[in-house]
Amino acid sequence: MVGITAIGAHIPMYRLNLDEIGKMWQTRTMKGEKAVAGYDEDAITMAVAATLDCMNGSGKDINALYFATTSAPYKEKQSAATIAGATDLGRECHTADFTNSLRAGSIALKAAVAEVKCGTVKQAIVTAADCRKGAPQGRFEQLFGDGAAAVMVGSNNVIATVDDSYSIFSDFTDLWRLDDEAFVQSADGRFVDLVGYIPIMKEAISGIMKKCSLTANDFAKVVFYAHDGREHADLAKKMGFSPAQVQEPLFAQIGNTGTAAALMMLVAALEGAAPNDKILFVGYGDGADAFVLRATEAISRVRNTEGMKDRLARKMPIDYGKYLHWHNLIRVEPPTLPERSEPSLITRWRDRKAVAALYGVKCKNCGTAQFPPIGQKIRICVHCQAKDQFEDYKFSDKKGKLFSFALDQLQPTKNPPGVNGVVDFDEGGRLICELTDCDPSKVSVGMPVEMTFRKMGKGKSINYFWKGKPMAL
Amino acid sequence: MESIRDKVAIVGMGCTKFGERWDMGVGDLLVEAAYEAFKDAGIEPKDVQAAWLGTVFSGISGITLAPLGLQYIPISRVENMCATGSEALRAASYAVAAGVVDVALAIGVEKLKDTGVTGVKGPGLVGDNPDGTAGIAPGYSAPASFAYLASRYFSEYKMKPEDGRKLLAEIAVKNHYNGSLNPKAHFSNLITVEQAMKAPIVAYPLALFDCCGVSDGAAAAIVTRADMAKSFRPDPIYIKALSLAVGARQGAMVQDYDFVHLEENVRASRNAYADAGIKDPRKEISMAEVHDCFTVHEMIVYEDLGFAKRGRAKEDIEAGTFTLKGDLPVNTDGGLKCFGHPLGASGLRMMYEVYHQLRGKAGPRQVKNPRLGLTHNLGGNAGTGIATVFIVGNEKS
């Protein structure tokens, strides 16, 4: 039976309390806080984190990676390929971007299920991430949050089968963003609800229930997209779902994460599911996709991994100024150091294995693992001087400890001071790298760190590389 | 393999005032340093048979020396990051030792203030190479690359960060005191430990006074055969040893590079001591000019060069061993910290001070009866280093 075999998510650790926005604009705010992507995160890096979480160390037999987003960093150039590279998937992995619709996540899920069912791929990862921008002072500024989810679709060790699905499309203009616009716009709220969202969702949900001969009461959990909490509660009521059935949409904790939202809710629902629970899952946007899922005995496996609760707990508050700066919503004084030159695309290509999945080398003669500085590829072992005796060695999945550190006030960064570390990996090898997602006052020698894929800089193209990240905040 | 000991002598030196020389170009600085050296050696420009010019960012090729108007002699530009000044002297010394040149000019220059930005231009950050790799991997500032030494040192020897920082402040205070006695130094102000401790952080644990001056300047030496030296002046100084040790980025790649010592420093000094026949540097070296680009590196150099016991520089710093009146005065002219650091000139500036000290001409900074002086010049940083050591004496054995 085809279904979901593993789940993962990523919530950026920064939170903007909505009161901060209220203070800034002297306006009424919603309750809660929103997750804000770090200055070095975007939809791609968040999807990499969620995908790695979902893969849990094994990329074996993953033949497809589908990425859903409305905020791809490149308009032309595939994001899924970057994600597949960073997560070190095989060269023949089928990659695709599903985009331009809030429903892209469930569309990608539907495609993955179909492809696994017809046997062209063994396992497919569906990952969704969004970093949507709401104009300052507007409702969406308060509403939108950043996050990512990933689910693996396969036919072995299924934790929740995908029993059936039902989809409709609708060319309804409720939310949109034009090609040259930074901010999401929307039609009148009541029009969106009464003419668009509610009837479309009703039609999709009724459609799948009719198709599967199920009623509202048959579901242990219902997981569905909505633009905001009020709309979410309204639909639940109108459909006759009891509060106990309805998966909490996480809006007050992380905001509306766009294409990732429904899948993040699904991840949370599966974490709490019991064997044989029937789950209704509905994605929305330009129509709706409804799915019936059923948890299997294997669902107990997911409880042993990091859950949504832990992800939500790992957080650090930021203020409104940082939020504006990190997301390019304000122009600031440039750093006094000379500007760094653009990376050479040629060098980056030559070192692509190092850039993508932090591949270094290991000497077959003396066993020393080494990560040569980017652009300084080595052929001679720095330890035993053996020539051309290296095998590839991946560092991105290795854990290490901070051997030394420096908090750099001169380094150009949107989150000063620049935190830099000498990381010694537990299984050998050393990397001098930038650290991220950390509290500079708590950085100390000996601190355990892991690696995370981040945006280093944006010029004509975007440069991604790996940074260290403290394992505990 | 022969030693260079007592084959080469320095018979004249020049050094500009270091600092913010807004009104001076590279050419002005070169002329100022070179003509002081010519005059000091009692020679004419036409007597120079070959020249080596050291600069990191302020010019390419031997043509950079064109402002001196030397007439069709061999001139090469040399570069070895912050050890560039020593590299120019090294090249000139070897040519003389080889017997193919009798009178050579070694000159170094850097004009850092023309860039219009704070700090050092070029590859703005550590990790930025001019080969197009800039911006792929992280880039951090030079102070950060030395802050790693301090974080590690404090942790390794179980020092509270504030105690460690105080120790570094003592070094800055000493170098500022020495520099205040030197009219050519970039800075002339005295500082206190408290002031240094309270100064703004540049790259924690290093604060403003842990970092050397970013300066304009040039320095030059006239090098000749030891057996000809006394025909130029009665009190030449003789090269007893010179060595250079270059790492292979071990510190950036392998875990046994410990960041509380620089193997490059150890190897360079060990080889120099062997060539000069020095058994106990702490006792035999009269004074030293070392690469205090950041105070923490001066502290580590004490240990790497055998001036202090491993891990115990603290005892000597607290005892005042390295002050002007101590057993082994270090950076008597103010060092990079206070005299300033125009990259290509610094190695020769160090020698300028040793040259004056060994001849009893260091004025208020004069140490008592010096016999052997040492310069130590580092290019790069911890783990990716270039270390040069010169040992010179005022007597030919």
PDB file of C-alpha atoms in Angstrom, chain A residues 132-136 140-141 144 176-178 180-186 323 327-329:
ATOM      1  CA  ARG A 132       6.224  34.894   1.904  1.00  0.00           C
ATOM      2  CA  LYS A 133       6.312  38.615   2.463  1.00  0.00           C
ATOM      3  CA  GLY A 134       3.420  40.722   3.668  1.00  0.00           C
ATOM      4  CA  ALA A 135       3.756  44.460   3.153  1.00  0.00           C
ATOM      5  CA  PRO A 136       4.768  46.317   6.337  1.00  0.00           C
ATOM      6  CA  PHE A 140      -0.252  39.691   5.996  1.00  0.00           C
ATOM      7  CA  GLU A 141       2.778  41.036   7.803  1.00  0.00           C
ATOM      8  CA  PHE A 144       2.706  35.132   7.429  1.00  0.00           C
ATOM      9  CA  TRP A 176      -1.957  36.607  -5.653  1.00  0.00           C
ATOM     10  CA  ARG A 177       1.457  38.064  -6.291  1.00  0.00           C
ATOM     11  CA  LEU A 178       2.433  39.453  -9.665  1.00  0.00           C
ATOM     12  CA  ASP A 180       7.289  42.066 -10.251  1.00  0.00           C
ATOM     13  CA  GLU A 181       5.650  42.351  -6.818  1.00  0.00           C
ATOM     14  CA  ALA A 182       7.371  41.581  -3.519  1.00  0.00           C
ATOM     15  CA  PHE A 183       4.200  41.367  -1.441  1.00  0.00           C
ATOM     16  CA  VAL A 184       1.171  39.111  -1.517  1.00  0.00           C
ATOM     17  CA  GLN A 185      -2.112  40.892  -2.241  1.00  0.00           C
ATOM     18  CA  SER A 186      -5.677  39.784  -1.709  1.00  0.00           C
ATOM     19  CA  TYR A 323      13.002  41.417  10.895  1.00  0.00           C
ATOM     20  CA  HIS A 327      14.201  40.281   4.866  1.00  0.00           C
ATOM     21  CA  ASN A 328      15.419  43.248   2.835  1.00  0.00           C
ATOM     22  CA  LEU A 329      12.488  45.422   3.814  1.00  0.00           C
TER      23      LEU A 329
END
